[in-house]
Coordinates of C-alpha atoms and ligand atoms in Angstrom, one line a residue:
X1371 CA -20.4 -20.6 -37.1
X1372 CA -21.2 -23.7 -34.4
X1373 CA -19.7 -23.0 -31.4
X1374 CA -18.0 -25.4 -28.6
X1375 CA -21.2 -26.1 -25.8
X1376 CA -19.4 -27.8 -23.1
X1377 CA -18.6 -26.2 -19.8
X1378 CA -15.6 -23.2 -20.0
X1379 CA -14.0 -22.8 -16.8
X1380 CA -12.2 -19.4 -16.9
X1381 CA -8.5 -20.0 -16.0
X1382 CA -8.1 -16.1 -15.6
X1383 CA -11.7 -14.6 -14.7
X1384 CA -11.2 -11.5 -13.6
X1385 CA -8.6 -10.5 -16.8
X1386 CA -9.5 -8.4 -19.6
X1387 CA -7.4 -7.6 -23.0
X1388 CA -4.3 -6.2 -21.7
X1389 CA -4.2 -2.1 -21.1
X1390 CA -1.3 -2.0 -24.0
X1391 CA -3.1 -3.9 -26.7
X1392 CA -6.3 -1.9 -25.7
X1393 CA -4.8 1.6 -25.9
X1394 CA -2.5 1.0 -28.7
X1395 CA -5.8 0.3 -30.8
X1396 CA -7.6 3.0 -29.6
X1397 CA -4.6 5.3 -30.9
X1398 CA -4.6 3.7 -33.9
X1399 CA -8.6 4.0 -34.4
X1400 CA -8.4 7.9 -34.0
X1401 CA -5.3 8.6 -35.2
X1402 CA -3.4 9.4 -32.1
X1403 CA 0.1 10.1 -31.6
X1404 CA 0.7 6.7 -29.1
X1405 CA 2.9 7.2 -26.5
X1406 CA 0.9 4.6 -24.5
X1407 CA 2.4 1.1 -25.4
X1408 CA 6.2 1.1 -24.8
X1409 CA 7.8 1.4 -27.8
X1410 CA 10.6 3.3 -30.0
X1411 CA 9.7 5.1 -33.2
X1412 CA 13.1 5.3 -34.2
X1413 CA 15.0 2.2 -36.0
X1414 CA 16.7 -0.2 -35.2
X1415 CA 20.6 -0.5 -36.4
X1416 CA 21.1 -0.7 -39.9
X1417 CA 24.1 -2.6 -38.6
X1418 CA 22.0 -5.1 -37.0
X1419 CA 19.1 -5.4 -39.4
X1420 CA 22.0 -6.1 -41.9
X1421 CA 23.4 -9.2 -39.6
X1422 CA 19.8 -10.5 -39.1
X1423 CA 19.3 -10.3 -43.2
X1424 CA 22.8 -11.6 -43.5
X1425 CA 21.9 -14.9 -41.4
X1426 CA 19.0 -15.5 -43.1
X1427 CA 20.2 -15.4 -46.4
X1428 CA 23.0 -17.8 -45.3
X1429 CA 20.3 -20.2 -44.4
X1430 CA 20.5 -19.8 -40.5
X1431 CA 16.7 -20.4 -40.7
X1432 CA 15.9 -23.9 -38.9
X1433 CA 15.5 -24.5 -35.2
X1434 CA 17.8 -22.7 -32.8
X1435 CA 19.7 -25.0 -30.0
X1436 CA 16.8 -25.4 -27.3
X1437 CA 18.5 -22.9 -24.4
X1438 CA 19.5 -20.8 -27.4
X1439 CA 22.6 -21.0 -29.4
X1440 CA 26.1 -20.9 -27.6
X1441 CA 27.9 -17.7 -29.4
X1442 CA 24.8 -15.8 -27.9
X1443 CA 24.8 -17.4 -24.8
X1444 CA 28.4 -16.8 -24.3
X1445 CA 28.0 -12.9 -25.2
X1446 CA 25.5 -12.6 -22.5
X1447 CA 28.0 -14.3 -20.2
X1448 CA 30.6 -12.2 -20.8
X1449 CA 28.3 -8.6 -21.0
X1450 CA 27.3 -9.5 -17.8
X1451 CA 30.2 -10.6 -16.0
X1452 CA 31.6 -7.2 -17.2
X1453 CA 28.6 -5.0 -16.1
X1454 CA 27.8 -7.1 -12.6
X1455 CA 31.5 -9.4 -12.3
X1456 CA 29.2 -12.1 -12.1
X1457 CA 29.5 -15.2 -14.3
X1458 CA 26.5 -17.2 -15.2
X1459 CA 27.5 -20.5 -17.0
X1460 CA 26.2 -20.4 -20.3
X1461 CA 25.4 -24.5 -20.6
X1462 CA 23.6 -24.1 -17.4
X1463 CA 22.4 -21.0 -16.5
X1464 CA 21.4 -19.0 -19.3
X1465 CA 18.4 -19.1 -21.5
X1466 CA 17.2 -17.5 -24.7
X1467 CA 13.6 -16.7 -24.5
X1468 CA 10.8 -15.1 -26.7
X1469 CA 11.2 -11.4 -25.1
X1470 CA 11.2 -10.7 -21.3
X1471 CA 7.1 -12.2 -20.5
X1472 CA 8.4 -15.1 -21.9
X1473 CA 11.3 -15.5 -19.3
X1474 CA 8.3 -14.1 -16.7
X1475 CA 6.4 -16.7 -17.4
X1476 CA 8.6 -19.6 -17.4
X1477 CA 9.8 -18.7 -14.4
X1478 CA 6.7 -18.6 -12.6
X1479 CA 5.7 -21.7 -14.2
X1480 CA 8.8 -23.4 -13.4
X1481 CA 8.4 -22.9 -9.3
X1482 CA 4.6 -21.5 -8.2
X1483 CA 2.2 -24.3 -7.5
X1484 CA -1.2 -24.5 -6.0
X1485 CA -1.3 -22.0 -3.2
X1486 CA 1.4 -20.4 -3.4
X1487 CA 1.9 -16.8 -2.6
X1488 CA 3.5 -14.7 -5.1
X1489 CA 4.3 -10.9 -3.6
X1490 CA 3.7 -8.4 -6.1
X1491 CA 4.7 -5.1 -5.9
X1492 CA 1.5 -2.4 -7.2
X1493 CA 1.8 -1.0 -9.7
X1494 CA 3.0 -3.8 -11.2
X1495 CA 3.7 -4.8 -14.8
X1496 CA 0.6 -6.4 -16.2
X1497 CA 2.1 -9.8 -17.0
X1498 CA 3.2 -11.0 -13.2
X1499 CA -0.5 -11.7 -11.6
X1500 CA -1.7 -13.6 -14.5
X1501 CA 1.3 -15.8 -15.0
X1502 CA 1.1 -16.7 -11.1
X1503 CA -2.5 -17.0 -11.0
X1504 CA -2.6 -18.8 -14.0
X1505 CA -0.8 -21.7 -12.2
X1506 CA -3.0 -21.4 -9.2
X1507 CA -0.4 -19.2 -7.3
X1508 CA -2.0 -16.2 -5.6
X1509 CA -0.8 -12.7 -6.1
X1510 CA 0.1 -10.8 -2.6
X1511 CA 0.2 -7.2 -3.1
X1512 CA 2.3 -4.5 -1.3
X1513 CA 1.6 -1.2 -2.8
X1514 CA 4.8 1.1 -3.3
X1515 CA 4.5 4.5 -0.9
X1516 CA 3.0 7.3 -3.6
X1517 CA 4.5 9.7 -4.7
X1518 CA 8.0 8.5 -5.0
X1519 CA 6.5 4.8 -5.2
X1520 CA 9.2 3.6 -2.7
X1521 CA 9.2 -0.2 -1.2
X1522 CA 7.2 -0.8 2.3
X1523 CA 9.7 -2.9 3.5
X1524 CA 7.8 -3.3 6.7
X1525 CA 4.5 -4.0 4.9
X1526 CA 6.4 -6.9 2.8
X1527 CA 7.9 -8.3 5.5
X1528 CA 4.5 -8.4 7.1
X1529 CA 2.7 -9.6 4.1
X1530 CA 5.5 -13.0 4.4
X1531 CA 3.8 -16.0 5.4
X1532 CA 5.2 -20.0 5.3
X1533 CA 2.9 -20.0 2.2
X1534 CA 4.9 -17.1 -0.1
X1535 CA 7.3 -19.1 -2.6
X1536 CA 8.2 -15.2 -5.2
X1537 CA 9.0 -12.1 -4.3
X1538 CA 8.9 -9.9 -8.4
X1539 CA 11.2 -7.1 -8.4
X1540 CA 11.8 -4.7 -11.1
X1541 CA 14.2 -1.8 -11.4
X1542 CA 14.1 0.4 -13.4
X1543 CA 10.3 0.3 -12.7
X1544 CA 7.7 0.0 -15.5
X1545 CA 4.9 1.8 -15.0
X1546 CA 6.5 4.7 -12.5
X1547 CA 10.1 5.3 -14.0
X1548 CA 11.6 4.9 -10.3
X1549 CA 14.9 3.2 -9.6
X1550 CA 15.5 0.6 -6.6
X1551 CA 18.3 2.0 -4.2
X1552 CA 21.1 -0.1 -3.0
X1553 CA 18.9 0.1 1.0
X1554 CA 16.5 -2.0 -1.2
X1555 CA 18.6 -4.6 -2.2
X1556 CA 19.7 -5.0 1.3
X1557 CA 16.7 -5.0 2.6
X1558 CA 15.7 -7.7 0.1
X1559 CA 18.6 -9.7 1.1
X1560 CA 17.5 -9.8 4.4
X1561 CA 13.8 -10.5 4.2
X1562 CA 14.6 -13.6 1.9
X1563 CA 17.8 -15.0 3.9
X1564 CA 16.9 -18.1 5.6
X1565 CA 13.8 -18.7 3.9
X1566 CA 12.3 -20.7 0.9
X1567 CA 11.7 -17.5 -1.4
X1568 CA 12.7 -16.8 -4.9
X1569 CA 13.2 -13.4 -6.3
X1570 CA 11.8 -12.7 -9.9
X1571 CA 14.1 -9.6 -11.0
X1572 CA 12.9 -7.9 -13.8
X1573 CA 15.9 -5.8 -15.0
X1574 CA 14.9 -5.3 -19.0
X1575 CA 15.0 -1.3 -18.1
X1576 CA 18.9 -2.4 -16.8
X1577 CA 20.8 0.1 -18.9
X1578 CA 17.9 3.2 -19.2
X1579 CA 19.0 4.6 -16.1
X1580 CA 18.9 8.6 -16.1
X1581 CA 21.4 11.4 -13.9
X1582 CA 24.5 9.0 -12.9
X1583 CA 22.4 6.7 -11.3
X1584 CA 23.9 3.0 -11.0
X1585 CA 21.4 -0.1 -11.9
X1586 CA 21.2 -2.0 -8.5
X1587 CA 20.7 -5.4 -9.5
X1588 CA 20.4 -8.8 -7.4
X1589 CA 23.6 -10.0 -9.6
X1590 CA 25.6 -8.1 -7.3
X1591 CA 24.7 -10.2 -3.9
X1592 CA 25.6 -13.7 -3.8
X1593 CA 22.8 -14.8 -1.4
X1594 CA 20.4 -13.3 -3.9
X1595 CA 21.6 -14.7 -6.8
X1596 CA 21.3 -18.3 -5.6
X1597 CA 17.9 -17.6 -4.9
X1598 CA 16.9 -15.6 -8.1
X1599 CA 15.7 -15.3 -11.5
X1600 CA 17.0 -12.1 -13.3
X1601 CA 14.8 -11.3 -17.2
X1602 CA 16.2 -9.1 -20.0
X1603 CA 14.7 -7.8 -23.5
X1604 CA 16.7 -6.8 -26.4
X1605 CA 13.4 -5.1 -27.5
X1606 CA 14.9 -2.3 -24.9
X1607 CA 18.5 -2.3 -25.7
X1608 CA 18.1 -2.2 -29.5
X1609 CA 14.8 -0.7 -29.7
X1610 CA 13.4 -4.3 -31.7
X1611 CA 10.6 -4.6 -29.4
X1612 CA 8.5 -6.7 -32.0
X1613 CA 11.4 -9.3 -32.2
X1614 CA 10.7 -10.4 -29.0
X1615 CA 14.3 -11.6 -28.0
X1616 CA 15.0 -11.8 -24.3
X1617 CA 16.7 -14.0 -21.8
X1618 CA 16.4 -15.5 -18.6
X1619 CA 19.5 -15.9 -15.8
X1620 CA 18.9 -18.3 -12.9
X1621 CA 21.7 -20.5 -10.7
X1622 CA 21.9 -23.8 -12.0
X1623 CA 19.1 -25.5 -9.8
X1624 CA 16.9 -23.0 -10.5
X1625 CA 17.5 -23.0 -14.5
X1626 CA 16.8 -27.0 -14.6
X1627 CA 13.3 -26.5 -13.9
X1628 CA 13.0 -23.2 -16.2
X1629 CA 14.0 -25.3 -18.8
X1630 CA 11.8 -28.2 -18.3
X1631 CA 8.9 -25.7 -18.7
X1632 CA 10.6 -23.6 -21.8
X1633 CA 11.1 -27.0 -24.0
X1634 CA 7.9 -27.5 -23.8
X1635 CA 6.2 -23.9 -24.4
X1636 CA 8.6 -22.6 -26.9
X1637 CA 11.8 -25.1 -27.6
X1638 CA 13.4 -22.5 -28.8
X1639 CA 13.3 -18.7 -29.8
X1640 CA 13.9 -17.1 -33.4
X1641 CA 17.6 -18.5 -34.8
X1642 CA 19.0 -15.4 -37.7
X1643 CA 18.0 -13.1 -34.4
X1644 CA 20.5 -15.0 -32.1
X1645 CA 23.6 -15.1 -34.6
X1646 CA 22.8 -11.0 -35.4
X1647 CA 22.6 -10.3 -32.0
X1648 CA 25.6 -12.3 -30.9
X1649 CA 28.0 -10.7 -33.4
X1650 CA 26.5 -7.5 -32.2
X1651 CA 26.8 -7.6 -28.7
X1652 CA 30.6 -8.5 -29.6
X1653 CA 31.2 -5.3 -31.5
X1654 CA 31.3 -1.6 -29.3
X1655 CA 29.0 -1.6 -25.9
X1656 CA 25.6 -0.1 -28.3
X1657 CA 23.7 -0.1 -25.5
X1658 CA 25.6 1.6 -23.0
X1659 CA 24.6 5.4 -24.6
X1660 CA 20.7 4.5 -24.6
X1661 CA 20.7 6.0 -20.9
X1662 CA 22.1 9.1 -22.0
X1663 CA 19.9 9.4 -25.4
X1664 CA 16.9 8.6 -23.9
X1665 CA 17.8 11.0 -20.8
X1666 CA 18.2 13.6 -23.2
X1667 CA 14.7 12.7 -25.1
X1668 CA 12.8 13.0 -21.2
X1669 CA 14.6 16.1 -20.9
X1670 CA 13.4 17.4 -24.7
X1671 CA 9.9 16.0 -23.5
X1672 CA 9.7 17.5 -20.0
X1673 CA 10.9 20.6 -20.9
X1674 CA 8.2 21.4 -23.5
X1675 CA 5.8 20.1 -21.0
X1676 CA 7.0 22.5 -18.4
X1677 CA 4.0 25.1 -18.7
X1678 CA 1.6 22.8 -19.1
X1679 CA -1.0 21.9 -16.5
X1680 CA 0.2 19.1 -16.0
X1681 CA 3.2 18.3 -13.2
X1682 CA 6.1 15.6 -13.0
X1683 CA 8.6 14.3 -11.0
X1684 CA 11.4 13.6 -14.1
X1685 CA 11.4 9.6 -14.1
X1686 CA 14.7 8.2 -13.0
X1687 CA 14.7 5.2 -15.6
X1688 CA 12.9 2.6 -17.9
X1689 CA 11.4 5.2 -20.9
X1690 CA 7.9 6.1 -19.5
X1691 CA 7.1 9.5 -18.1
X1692 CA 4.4 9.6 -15.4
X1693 CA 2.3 12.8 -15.7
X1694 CA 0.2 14.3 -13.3
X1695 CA -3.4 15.8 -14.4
X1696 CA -4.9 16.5 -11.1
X1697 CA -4.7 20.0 -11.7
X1698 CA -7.0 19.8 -15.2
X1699 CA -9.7 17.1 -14.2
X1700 CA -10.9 14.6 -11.4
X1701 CA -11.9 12.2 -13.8
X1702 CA -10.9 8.9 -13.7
X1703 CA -7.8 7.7 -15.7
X1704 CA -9.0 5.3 -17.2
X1705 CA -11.8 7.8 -18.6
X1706 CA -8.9 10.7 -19.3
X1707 CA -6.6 8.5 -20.9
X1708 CA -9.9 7.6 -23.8
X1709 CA -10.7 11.1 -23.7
X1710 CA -7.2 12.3 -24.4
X1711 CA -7.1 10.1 -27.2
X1712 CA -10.1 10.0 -28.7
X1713 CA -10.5 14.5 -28.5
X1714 CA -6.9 15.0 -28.0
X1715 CA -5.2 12.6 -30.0
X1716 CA -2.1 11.8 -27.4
X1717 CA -2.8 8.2 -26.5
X1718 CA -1.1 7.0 -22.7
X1719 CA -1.8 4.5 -20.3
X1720 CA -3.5 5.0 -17.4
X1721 CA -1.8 3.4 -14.6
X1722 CA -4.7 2.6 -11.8
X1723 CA -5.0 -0.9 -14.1
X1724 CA -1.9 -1.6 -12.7
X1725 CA -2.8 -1.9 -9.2
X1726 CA -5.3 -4.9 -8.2
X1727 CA -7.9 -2.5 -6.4
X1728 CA -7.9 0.5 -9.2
X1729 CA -6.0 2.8 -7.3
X1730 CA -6.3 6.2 -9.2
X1731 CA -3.3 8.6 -8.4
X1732 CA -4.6 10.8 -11.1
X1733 CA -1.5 10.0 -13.3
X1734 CA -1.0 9.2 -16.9
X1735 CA 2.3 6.8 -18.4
X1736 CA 3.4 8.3 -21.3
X1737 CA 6.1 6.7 -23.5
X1738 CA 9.0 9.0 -24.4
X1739 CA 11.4 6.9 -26.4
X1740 CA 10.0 8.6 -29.7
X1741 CA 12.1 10.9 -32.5
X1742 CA 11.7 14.8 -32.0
X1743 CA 9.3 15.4 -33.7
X1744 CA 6.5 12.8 -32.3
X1745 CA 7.5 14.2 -28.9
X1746 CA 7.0 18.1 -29.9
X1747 CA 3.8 17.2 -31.7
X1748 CA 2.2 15.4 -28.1
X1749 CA 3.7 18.5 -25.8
X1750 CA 1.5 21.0 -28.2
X1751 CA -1.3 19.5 -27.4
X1752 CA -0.8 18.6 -24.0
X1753 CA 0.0 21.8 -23.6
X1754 CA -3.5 23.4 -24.7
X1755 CA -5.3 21.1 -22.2
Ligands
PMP3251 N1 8.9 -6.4 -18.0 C1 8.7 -5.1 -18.1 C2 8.8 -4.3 -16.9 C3 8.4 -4.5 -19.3 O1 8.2 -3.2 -19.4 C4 8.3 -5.3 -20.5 C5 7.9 -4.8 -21.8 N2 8.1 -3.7 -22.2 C6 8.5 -6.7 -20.4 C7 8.8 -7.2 -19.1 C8 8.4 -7.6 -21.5 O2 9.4 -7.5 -22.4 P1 9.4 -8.2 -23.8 O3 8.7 -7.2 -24.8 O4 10.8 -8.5 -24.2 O5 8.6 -9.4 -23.7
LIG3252 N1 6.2 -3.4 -21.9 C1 5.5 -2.5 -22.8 C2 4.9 -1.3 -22.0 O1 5.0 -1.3 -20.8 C3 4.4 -3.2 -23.5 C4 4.6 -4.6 -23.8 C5 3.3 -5.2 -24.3 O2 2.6 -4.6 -25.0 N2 2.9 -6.3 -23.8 O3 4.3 -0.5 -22.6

């Protein structure tokens, strides 16, 4: 094979293949259980799968409308003006994306230039730093305070400067399984008031919330609203992550400029998917027992795990388990986590990739949202390490 000559400037140099696609491969090459990439191993509804065949068959198979069609948008309006009493006008402040990065990406797109400053929170999901650095913004971490991974508020505030244009939030959290308190939101109120920053909320964990807890979402302040971009997957709600189906919520201003950047990178997003969904989300409220069943698989989980060496704090949302090894091994976790799946055959992520200097805790992610079964199968062997 010739290959291109000409110069290749790197638009992300310092980015590898991301951790999920990495460890997901290295489960599958030794034959690991993989409770690294976030993912169900139980279907989805036979209800739904039935509404998706259904539309298809019927011929809903051509382009959807370009924000996404309006019986879907106008479900979403409704769930969440019932969930957050806030109404987001579906002609002009709703979009259908291809899953949550999607909606990430098109937000940051939409409103980071050159030299902006983006503050990230570390750990942070793995798609925020490239999306803002990919459009020349520059990523501004605060790390959360180990080992409940709480917010620094005094350490974002001083990280601020007339240069930062985001602020990403996400609660539940992905990789730690902590929940934002309603002292955060406030707090976030306040340090954005009176300034030029937009929130990126990243609320696709919004109804895996465990022990009563309430979801504490920017929809529920009106100063933060005007100012932010909220994402959602229904890969989480009905356990389709491969469908990639997500949306994005923004006030008006805000939305006009997502969509000048979502034309253009997607148009539009799967169409039999929208009609299912949208006759779905009009039946009974599916997703408001996923907190309980998926409370009830940590439980399963942490409860065979409970004489192992390993220790826990039980995670509070989203459907990833932290686990700590510190009392088995100082290697690294990047090392353990190969090591546990290539000998061991339990596949997790480690989570020191998600901090931008490699900060090893000596904790492991592992992915709980799997059947019986899978989960007693990886709590025998973690057990016997
Ligand atoms: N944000 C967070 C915090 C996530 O964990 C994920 C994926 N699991 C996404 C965004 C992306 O969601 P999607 O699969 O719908 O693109
Ligand atoms: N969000 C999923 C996780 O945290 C993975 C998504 C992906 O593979 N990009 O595991």
């Amino acid at each position: 094979m010739t290959h291109y000559t000409g110069p290749i400037k790197p638009k992300l140099p310092h980015v590898g293949t991301t951790i999920f696609a990495v460890m997901s491969q290295l489960a599958h090459d030794h034959q690991a259980l993989n409770l690294s990439q976030g993912f169900p191993d139980f279907p989805v509804s036979e209800e739904l799968i039935g509404l998706v065949n259904a539309y298809m068959k019927e011929g809903y198979n051509q382009y959807a409308p370009m924000l996404g069609i309006p019986a879907l948008r106008e479900a979403i309006c409704a769930k969440i003006e019932d969930l957050y009493g806030r109404v987001y006008h579906p002609e002009k402040e709703i979009n259908i994306t291809a899953g949550a990065t999607q909606a990430i990406y098109t937000a940051v797109a939409a409103v980071i230039h050159p030299g902006d400053e983006v503050i990230l929170l570390a750990p942070a999901y793995d798609s925020y730093a490239p999306a803002v650095e990919v459009h020349g913004g520059i990523p501004v971490y605060s790390h959360l305070k180990a080992p409940d991974y709480s917010i620094d508020w005094e350490e974002v505030q001083a990280r601020l400067t007339p240069r930062t244009r985001m602020i990403v939030i996400n609660t539940p959290h992905n990789p730690t399984g902590t929940v934002l308190a309603e002292t955060d939101l406030q707090r976030l109120d306040e340090v954005t008031r009176d300034t030029d920053i937009i929130v990126l909320s990243d609320e696709v964990y919004e109804h895996i919330m465990f022990d009563g807890q309430v979801h504490q979402t920017v929809m529920r302040y009106p100063s933060l609203v005007e100012r932010s971009f909220v994402t959602f997957s229904f890969g989480k709600i009905f356990h389709g992550t491969g469908w990639k189906m997500g949306y994005c919520l923004g006030p008006e201003n805000l939305m006009a400029e997502f969509r000048s950047v979502h034309q253009f990178l997607v148009y539009c997003c799967n169409t039999p998917i929208q009609y299912a969904i949208a006759d779905f989300l009009k039946g009974p409220s599916h997703y408001l027992g996923i907190g309980q069943m998926l409370q009830a698989k940590r439980d399963f989980f942490l409860d065979l795990l409970k004489d192992s060496r390993f220790t826990f704090e039980p995670s509070s949302g989203t459907y990833f388990q932290l686990l700590d090894y510190s009392r088995i091994t100082d290697e690294k976790d990047t090392e353990f986590a190969v090591r546990l799946t290539e000998e061991h055959k339990v596949a997790s992520i480690p989570v020191s990739v998600f901090y931008p200097d490699l900060v090893d805790h000596k904790v492991l992610r592992f992915c709980f949202a799997k059947r019986e079964e899978t989960l007693q199968k990886a709590a025998a062997i973690l057990c016997k390490i």
